[in-house]
Amino acid sequence: MPISTTTAGTHPAAPPQPGSPGFFARLDWGLVVVLLAAAFLLFYNLGQRPFWQDEAETACLARNVLHSGLPYASDGVNVVSQEEAREFDKTGGYLWRWSPWIQIYMQAAGMAVGGMDTAPARFPFALAALLAIFWTYRLVRRHFGDRSWALLAAILLTSCVPFLLIGRQARYYAPGTLFVLWALDAFFSDWQRRWGPFWAIFASMVLLFHANYLLFLSFAPTALAAAALVYPERMAWKRLGLLTLLTTVVAVVPGILLYRIGRQSGMFDILLVPENLMLYFADLCMFCIPLPVSAALVWRWRGFFTRLRRPDDPGETFVLFSAVLIVMSLLFLGIVPQRFFRYIAHLLPLCAILLAWCVRRLWGFSRPASVMLFILLAFTNWLAVYPMERLKIVNRPWQNDFRQLTSLNFPLKLLVTELVCGYPDVNTSIVEFFKTHAKPGQTVLAEYGDLPLMFYVPGLRVLGGLQGPVPPGTVPDWVLRRRVVRVNRDRFLFGAREYTDGMDLSGRYERVPLSLPDETFGNRTDDPNHHYFMPVEPPNKSLEIWRLKEPRS
């Protein structure tokens, strides 16, 4: 595999060849194999685990879209809320105004075509993840002319289990990632002189805003700053001003009003910034770019960091741009009060491109070392986890649990094991229990997991969760208590736990004997720190379900 010396824009066009090769002759069969493998990992048993709480929130809203055309938080019986009823105005018909709507309508589209089930609802998002893998390949191949680098990037993204986990989830993560790739592709397509790429960037920014405005706010300004530092010659300032104006008028200003973004600014807490930055740095090293690779690149690019001296190779310059964009995004996200891995998931293709470039570059110096690096990056997490553990940068109580990505293991093996063998998800246990034992019209007070119940068990009135205070005098037919005690943003108990603590459970209710383990989240795949691939071994706490005693005659 010789090092490619072809770069975009450095060679004259090739002379016309007689005839034109057929479609199959032009097809990159290596890419086809990668996409087939990715399709299996993304679509196989897509409905195996039910929606967890956040996915079920979107699913309930999507179901209401199919009934009324708009995402209302109430269907007349149950109310969808995880922010103590901050997400809507009751006087305004319960219209959802907390988070953007693209994920809701994508899920509704999947349900409209495939039925009111888990797999169809997740299908559009898995498809977006598959397209993101293709666009990662396309971005490198089209603009830098290196097929090997492009193929390695697609392989590394396909083997990235955190990316596969978010790609299999019915949330904004995969669509947001795809919109970021579209924007970058258009940026490198001579947007300074051509209107097609200009409008492609504009459309990508509008879609990204309505996928998740936090992704937009963390990507757009940091990408602009990174481009100004690394690609000053590509900054067409007049067009950039027009692009900013159009995006602001079409997306940002209406979005601020529709999603009431200002009401969420009160959650800012400057005291959380240092901890957020530390944890984002840990996530970056554990799941995205291993610490030894980052250290080597910082040393290699020390001339840029001290004198803004760019590499001569256009491909390496793009990798530098990607690294600067990633770092700036993390710095921006550090000021956001809530910290989740899902907020950096859209950067995973750039991480794959960066790592693939390292493998490709190392090939010219030592082929065995390049192959070894590729194997470590694609099939193990050893290079990511082991240095962190040795340096004691990350010290999690579950760090030695082989069921998770926070220990030394083979991530793809863990994922395939889960897909093929299944997993006893806690939400499956809850849903199946109430499907079997609860009657339509009965009331369930659930401390958590209320939204999966709303979606999968129609006919029940479901209270509790993170909805806010339970109406005084409520006498539920069923009570579901969870082992994790949850507090709201003000550090007070959520209403459901506060209410159940004051109930006479032992007097008016009888506990149902169960041996079903009570996990915290179930299929929470948006954070690789929390996802289990194999069942937890005993001992574990069982689900606590109480049934209202029948009145004596």
XYZ file of C-alpha atoms in Angstrom:
553
model
C 0.000 0.000 0.000
C 2.204 2.886 -1.193
C 1.705 6.376 0.199
C -0.589 8.398 -2.072
C 0.795 11.706 -3.324
C -2.380 12.862 -5.033
C -4.088 15.850 -3.438
C -7.152 17.801 -4.496
C -6.435 20.660 -6.840
C -2.713 19.987 -7.378
C -2.795 18.093 -10.698
C -4.336 18.959 -14.053
C -7.339 17.023 -15.184
C -6.582 13.680 -16.768
C -6.986 13.500 -20.548
C -10.291 12.033 -21.675
C -10.259 8.270 -21.983
C -11.968 6.388 -24.776
C -15.285 5.049 -23.626
C -16.643 5.184 -20.096
C -16.285 2.457 -17.483
C -19.505 0.847 -16.365
C -21.128 1.394 -13.014
C -19.701 -1.771 -11.474
C -16.227 -0.931 -12.726
C -16.386 2.455 -11.006
C -17.792 1.030 -7.774
C -15.413 0.862 -4.825
C -15.983 -2.697 -3.676
C -14.025 -2.090 -0.512
C -16.556 0.573 0.444
C -19.412 -1.768 -0.453
C -18.067 -4.388 1.965
C -17.659 -1.776 4.707
C -21.209 -0.483 4.214
C -22.630 -4.011 4.271
C -20.845 -4.697 7.558
C -22.066 -1.361 8.915
C -25.625 -2.125 7.811
C -25.552 -5.390 9.756
C -24.220 -3.706 12.889
C -26.743 -0.866 12.640
C -29.918 -2.672 11.525
C -29.660 -6.201 12.920
C -32.153 -6.727 15.762
C -32.848 -2.994 15.766
C -35.959 -3.486 17.855
C -34.335 -5.948 20.241
C -34.331 -3.574 23.205
C -37.283 -1.240 23.816
C -37.004 2.516 23.948
C -35.415 3.839 27.104
C -36.710 7.005 28.761
C -35.356 9.614 26.317
C -36.188 7.599 23.211
C -39.678 6.966 24.566
C -40.131 10.712 25.034
C -39.545 11.201 21.315
C -41.694 8.175 20.466
C -44.701 9.444 22.432
C -44.409 12.833 20.747
C -44.045 11.157 17.339
C -47.199 9.137 17.955
C -49.039 12.356 18.732
C -47.686 13.818 15.476
C -49.326 10.978 13.563
C -52.634 11.763 15.250
C -52.616 15.568 15.088
C -49.761 16.666 12.818
C -47.922 18.510 15.600
C -45.840 17.274 18.572
C -48.233 17.754 21.464
C -47.069 16.580 24.881
C -50.514 15.335 25.886
C -52.729 12.737 24.268
C -55.633 13.509 26.572
C -54.644 10.869 29.135
C -50.887 11.106 29.700
C -48.438 13.988 29.627
C -44.890 13.669 28.268
C -42.404 15.520 30.456
C -38.960 15.069 31.954
C -38.486 18.658 33.067
C -41.355 19.083 35.525
C -43.719 20.460 32.836
C -41.289 23.127 31.564
C -41.413 21.777 28.010
C -44.841 23.168 27.071
C -47.584 25.622 27.967
C -50.730 23.957 29.220
C -52.731 26.933 27.984
C -51.229 26.502 24.531
C -52.494 22.996 23.961
C -49.383 21.245 25.323
C -47.377 21.983 22.169
C -43.815 20.697 22.659
C -41.426 23.645 22.852
C -38.317 22.354 24.614
C -36.202 20.484 22.078
C -36.112 20.645 18.246
C -38.559 18.673 16.162
C -36.565 16.907 13.429
C -36.041 13.768 15.506
C -39.764 13.708 16.349
C -40.839 13.865 12.703
C -38.179 11.352 11.638
C -39.512 8.896 14.199
C -43.084 9.626 13.119
C -42.091 8.919 9.507
C -40.633 5.563 10.499
C -43.812 4.662 12.395
C -46.028 5.818 9.526
C -44.261 3.450 7.137
C -43.433 0.491 9.371
C -46.009 0.605 12.147
C -46.086 1.656 15.773
C -43.092 -0.410 16.812
C -39.507 0.005 17.945
C -37.553 -1.059 14.855
C -39.445 1.115 12.326
C -39.101 4.122 14.605
C -35.339 3.618 14.834
C -34.861 2.835 11.141
C -34.488 6.456 9.861
C -31.806 7.126 12.450
C -29.836 3.968 11.668
C -30.068 4.930 8.002
C -28.645 8.367 8.845
C -25.751 6.655 10.662
C -25.082 4.467 7.604
C -25.088 7.559 5.379
C -22.661 9.221 7.810
C -20.207 6.363 7.256
C -20.563 6.770 3.507
C -20.127 10.552 3.753
C -17.004 10.135 5.866
C -15.509 8.103 3.014
C -16.784 10.571 0.429
C -15.380 13.616 2.230
C -11.840 12.236 2.224
C -11.951 10.561 -1.193
C -13.502 13.519 -2.986
C -11.441 16.344 -1.545
C -8.079 14.673 -0.887
C -8.007 11.921 -3.498
C -6.732 9.171 -1.208
C -8.855 6.038 -1.439
C -6.894 4.138 1.207
C -7.292 6.931 3.734
C -10.997 7.251 2.928
C -11.556 3.519 3.283
C -9.640 3.334 6.559
C -11.741 6.206 7.932
C -14.973 4.407 6.996
C -13.701 1.178 8.579
C -12.680 2.887 11.820
C -16.037 4.651 12.072
C -17.842 1.376 11.396
C -15.839 -0.345 14.130
C -16.414 2.523 16.574
C -18.893 0.981 19.015
C -19.913 4.321 20.609
C -20.905 5.505 17.118
C -22.830 2.284 16.438
C -24.642 2.629 19.753
C -25.840 6.149 19.037
C -26.638 5.190 15.448
C -29.050 2.526 16.692
C -30.967 5.037 18.805
C -34.022 7.064 17.784
C -32.606 10.435 18.740
C -30.900 13.356 16.991
C -27.354 11.948 17.276
C -26.965 10.280 13.864
C -28.866 12.945 11.859
C -26.828 15.684 13.541
C -23.626 13.856 12.627
C -24.737 13.579 9.005
C -25.593 17.290 8.795
C -22.131 18.181 10.127
C -20.517 16.055 7.409
C -22.685 17.698 4.741
C -21.576 21.128 5.933
C -17.890 20.172 5.854
C -18.254 18.581 2.425
C -19.809 21.783 1.091
C -17.132 23.945 2.737
C -14.424 22.156 0.752
C -16.433 22.360 -2.501
C -15.412 25.906 -3.505
C -18.265 27.558 -1.647
C -16.464 30.895 -2.052
C -17.327 31.044 -5.783
C -20.073 28.459 -6.354
C -23.625 28.917 -5.114
C -24.418 25.202 -4.897
C -22.047 24.531 -1.971
C -23.104 27.829 -0.373
C -26.726 26.742 -0.251
C -25.652 23.272 0.895
C -23.900 24.813 3.921
C -26.971 26.930 4.624
C -29.316 23.919 4.432
C -26.984 21.862 6.639
C -26.903 24.586 9.294
C -30.693 24.942 9.308
C -31.138 21.175 9.592
C -28.499 20.968 12.328
C -30.243 23.683 14.324
C -33.574 21.871 14.132
C -31.920 18.550 14.939
C -30.431 19.957 18.132
C -29.633 23.619 18.619
C -26.877 22.793 21.117
C -25.035 20.896 18.369
C -25.501 23.895 16.108
C -24.243 26.318 18.762
C -21.243 24.124 19.550
C -20.364 23.391 15.913
C -21.040 26.524 13.871
C -18.891 29.058 15.795
C -16.105 26.588 16.546
C -15.957 25.422 12.922
C -15.770 29.068 11.867
C -12.957 29.767 14.328
C -11.049 26.626 13.315
C -11.412 27.499 9.631
C -10.199 31.055 10.247
C -7.078 29.670 11.957
C -6.277 26.807 9.591
C -7.874 27.922 6.300
C -7.800 31.740 6.248
C -7.590 31.697 2.444
C -10.961 29.880 2.253
C -12.831 32.516 4.254
C -15.023 34.481 1.841
C -16.154 37.069 4.337
C -18.958 38.634 2.300
C -20.541 35.265 1.616
C -19.946 34.279 5.212
C -21.839 37.364 6.336
C -24.711 36.502 4.006
C -24.690 32.894 5.238
C -24.753 34.050 8.873
C -27.600 36.473 8.200
C -29.706 33.897 6.367
C -29.145 31.215 9.011
C -29.979 33.645 11.802
C -33.180 34.877 10.140
C -34.408 31.496 8.901
C -33.381 29.207 11.774
C -31.976 30.891 14.873
C -34.481 33.677 15.570
C -37.614 31.575 14.881
C -36.007 28.687 16.787
C -35.357 30.837 19.859
C -39.041 31.730 19.920
C -40.353 28.260 19.092
C -38.104 26.288 21.438
C -37.915 29.024 24.102
C -34.153 28.672 24.366
C -33.900 31.615 26.729
C -35.823 29.726 29.405
C -33.032 27.165 29.600
C -30.258 29.704 30.147
C -30.978 29.722 33.883
C -29.358 26.297 34.189
C -25.871 27.772 33.624
C -23.467 27.196 36.511
C -19.879 28.389 36.136
C -18.775 26.078 38.951
C -19.472 23.079 36.694
C -17.140 24.198 33.895
C -13.866 22.684 35.216
C -15.521 19.339 35.930
C -17.246 19.332 32.519
C -13.974 19.990 30.723
C -12.219 17.235 32.662
C -14.943 14.712 31.883
C -15.144 15.669 28.200
C -11.365 15.254 27.996
C -11.730 11.806 29.587
C -14.492 10.833 27.158
C -12.406 12.019 24.219
C -9.471 9.861 25.308
C -11.561 6.835 26.334
C -13.872 6.601 23.322
C -12.674 8.875 20.509
C -8.933 9.582 20.203
C -6.537 7.668 22.486
C -4.264 9.810 24.643
C -0.982 8.545 23.067
C -2.240 9.556 19.613
C -3.250 13.015 20.865
C 0.127 13.500 22.516
C 1.990 12.510 19.344
C -0.076 14.905 17.216
C 0.399 17.805 19.638
C 4.160 17.309 19.368
C 4.001 16.969 15.587
C 1.977 20.188 15.219
C 3.839 22.223 17.804
C 4.811 24.652 15.041
C 1.147 25.432 14.433
C 0.327 25.879 18.107
C 3.260 28.247 18.628
C 3.549 30.054 15.246
C 0.406 29.022 13.294
C 2.641 27.196 10.809
C 0.503 24.778 8.810
C 1.610 21.427 7.364
C 2.477 21.340 3.669
C 0.272 18.356 2.887
C -3.405 19.324 2.280
C -4.585 16.081 3.867
C -2.648 16.702 7.047
C -3.915 20.271 7.095
C -7.471 18.938 7.105
C -6.604 16.571 9.952
C -5.178 19.540 11.861
C -8.375 21.481 11.162
C -10.405 18.548 12.496
C -8.329 18.411 15.674
C -8.661 22.157 16.277
C -12.414 21.924 15.684
C -12.716 19.041 18.163
C -10.772 20.868 20.872
C -12.718 24.094 20.401
C -16.007 22.212 20.506
C -15.056 20.639 23.823
C -14.088 24.024 25.235
C -17.445 25.450 24.177
C -19.406 22.507 25.553
C -17.616 22.873 28.870
C -19.753 25.927 29.652
C -22.999 24.023 29.024
C -24.394 22.973 32.435
C -25.310 19.430 31.422
C -22.541 17.148 30.216
C -23.294 14.097 28.094
C -21.250 12.066 25.631
C -24.030 12.539 23.069
C -23.052 16.201 22.756
C -19.735 15.213 21.143
C -21.033 12.251 19.120
C -21.167 14.348 15.924
C -17.359 14.647 16.133
C -16.779 10.891 15.850
C -16.376 10.900 12.024
C -13.658 13.549 12.355
C -11.972 11.387 14.976
C -12.134 8.402 12.597
C -10.642 10.490 9.787
C -7.848 11.666 12.082
C -7.021 8.161 13.289
C -7.151 6.784 9.746
C -4.678 9.447 8.642
C -2.320 8.380 11.439
C -2.499 4.757 10.277
C -1.968 5.823 6.661
C 0.964 8.065 7.545
C 2.623 5.409 9.689
C 2.501 2.972 6.750
C 5.265 4.922 5.014
C 7.600 4.496 7.992
C 6.786 1.020 9.292
C 4.165 -1.262 7.791
C 4.065 -3.661 10.764
C 3.603 -0.713 13.131
C 0.837 0.671 10.913
C -0.988 -2.663 10.861
C -0.619 -3.001 14.624
C -1.993 0.509 15.188
C -4.953 -0.226 12.918
C -5.755 -3.463 14.770
C -5.557 -1.725 18.139
C -7.828 1.102 16.991
C -10.379 -0.952 15.066
C -10.791 -4.032 17.257
C -9.693 -3.145 20.801
C -9.929 -0.245 23.219
C -6.575 -1.048 24.813
C -4.826 2.062 23.504
C -7.669 4.203 24.859
C -8.242 2.668 28.284
C -4.850 1.387 29.439
C -2.934 4.715 29.401
C -5.780 6.416 31.271
C -5.766 3.733 33.925
C -1.991 3.820 34.309
C -2.027 7.592 34.689
C -5.022 7.352 37.053
C -6.798 10.055 35.077
C -10.058 8.110 35.112
C -11.045 6.252 38.247
C -14.562 4.875 37.846
C -15.964 2.246 40.222
C -16.936 0.073 37.242
C -13.673 0.497 35.355
C -12.836 -3.217 35.661
C -16.294 -4.420 34.601
C -15.777 -6.406 31.416
C -19.401 -5.782 30.420
C -18.669 -2.139 29.574
C -16.396 -0.088 27.353
C -14.575 1.344 30.345
C -12.458 -1.791 30.729
C -9.928 -3.441 28.442
C -11.868 -5.566 25.986
C -12.914 -6.047 22.362
C -15.799 -3.607 21.822
C -17.100 -5.157 18.586
C -17.241 -8.563 20.235
C -19.288 -7.091 23.086
C -21.708 -5.430 20.674
C -22.175 -8.496 18.453
C -22.698 -10.650 21.552
C -25.485 -8.327 22.659
C -27.101 -8.216 19.209
C -27.060 -11.981 18.736
C -27.682 -13.222 22.274
C -30.026 -10.511 23.506
C -30.135 -8.662 26.793
C -32.711 -8.683 29.652
C -33.393 -4.939 29.499
C -35.118 -3.440 32.557
C -37.650 -1.588 30.396
C -38.593 -4.889 28.767
C -39.293 -6.323 32.217
C -41.400 -3.324 33.243
C -43.390 -3.192 30.011
C -44.082 -6.930 29.903
C -45.167 -6.971 33.552
C -47.744 -4.230 33.131
C -48.925 -5.577 29.788
C -49.697 -8.845 31.575
C -51.049 -7.620 34.907
C -52.442 -4.095 34.542
C -55.909 -3.416 33.182
C -56.846 -0.587 30.791
C -57.822 2.534 32.665
C -55.712 1.769 35.718
C -53.170 4.265 37.077
C -49.468 3.507 37.469
C -47.237 5.752 39.560
C -43.704 5.114 38.276
C -40.630 6.751 39.758
C -38.770 6.255 36.448
C -39.490 4.454 33.204
C -42.875 6.155 32.896
C -42.392 7.123 29.239
C -41.709 3.575 27.926
C -44.882 2.535 29.748
C -46.845 5.311 28.039
C -45.673 4.194 24.621
C -45.810 0.399 24.902
C -48.839 -0.087 27.170
C -51.672 2.059 25.796
C -54.729 2.495 27.969
C -52.833 3.097 31.209
C -52.701 6.404 33.018
C -49.038 6.857 33.886
C -47.893 9.399 36.456
C -44.576 10.146 38.083
C -41.192 9.909 36.483
C -39.703 13.360 36.034
C -43.071 14.989 35.323
C -43.225 16.988 38.525
C -45.500 16.881 41.600
C -48.053 14.071 41.736
C -51.615 15.450 42.076
C -52.625 15.405 45.770
C -54.963 12.629 46.731
C -53.838 10.310 43.916
C -54.394 6.640 44.774
C -52.635 4.691 42.016
C -53.490 1.081 41.267
C -49.787 0.302 40.887
C -46.589 1.808 42.270
C -43.207 1.252 40.617
C -40.288 2.275 42.826
C -36.758 2.331 41.434
C -33.472 1.739 43.209
C -31.920 5.047 42.062
C -33.162 8.131 43.923
C -33.395 11.072 41.509
C -33.262 14.778 42.273
C -34.244 17.704 40.067
C -32.123 20.657 38.967
C -32.637 22.322 42.344
C -31.388 19.171 44.141
C -34.830 18.361 45.523
C -36.464 14.945 45.248
C -38.563 14.483 42.142
C -42.262 14.504 42.870
C -42.740 10.776 42.305
C -40.210 9.722 44.951
C -41.451 12.338 47.381
C -45.009 11.099 46.932
C -44.203 7.390 47.291
C -42.144 8.112 50.414
C -45.314 9.475 51.985
C -47.578 6.606 50.929
C -48.737 3.823 53.220
C -47.396 1.123 50.930
C -47.224 -1.659 53.509
C -50.803 -0.952 54.655
C -52.776 -0.282 51.465
C -50.599 -2.141 48.975
C -49.039 -5.550 48.572
C -45.609 -6.011 47.024
C -45.461 -8.239 43.985
C -42.657 -10.813 44.383
C -40.283 -10.354 41.448
C -36.788 -11.480 40.543
C -36.358 -8.977 37.690
C -33.169 -6.900 38.125
C -33.602 -3.138 38.452
C -30.994 -1.515 36.215
C -30.632 2.229 36.127
C -31.410 3.023 32.510
C -31.823 -0.030 30.305
C -30.894 0.680 26.694
C -29.121 3.963 27.357
C -26.820 3.832 24.374
C -26.087 7.559 24.155
C -23.343 7.230 26.768
C -20.804 4.396 26.489
C -20.074 4.797 30.197
C -23.515 3.401 31.040
C -24.182 0.748 28.411
C -24.020 -2.904 29.425
C -23.518 -5.512 26.706
C -23.923 -8.632 28.849
C -26.308 -9.273 31.739
C -25.165 -8.226 35.176
C -24.495 -11.163 37.436
C -26.239 -11.553 40.810
C -26.589 -10.171 43.354
C -28.710 -7.287 42.144
C -31.704 -5.361 43.443
C -35.051 -6.508 42.059
C -37.745 -4.251 40.679
C -40.067 -3.015 43.388
C -43.708 -3.078 42.259
C -46.669 -2.592 44.600
C -50.313 -3.442 43.822
C -53.309 -1.787 45.482
C -55.080 -4.288 47.739
C -58.574 -5.308 46.782
C -61.146 -3.786 49.159
C -62.595 -6.341 51.560
C -66.299 -7.088 51.146
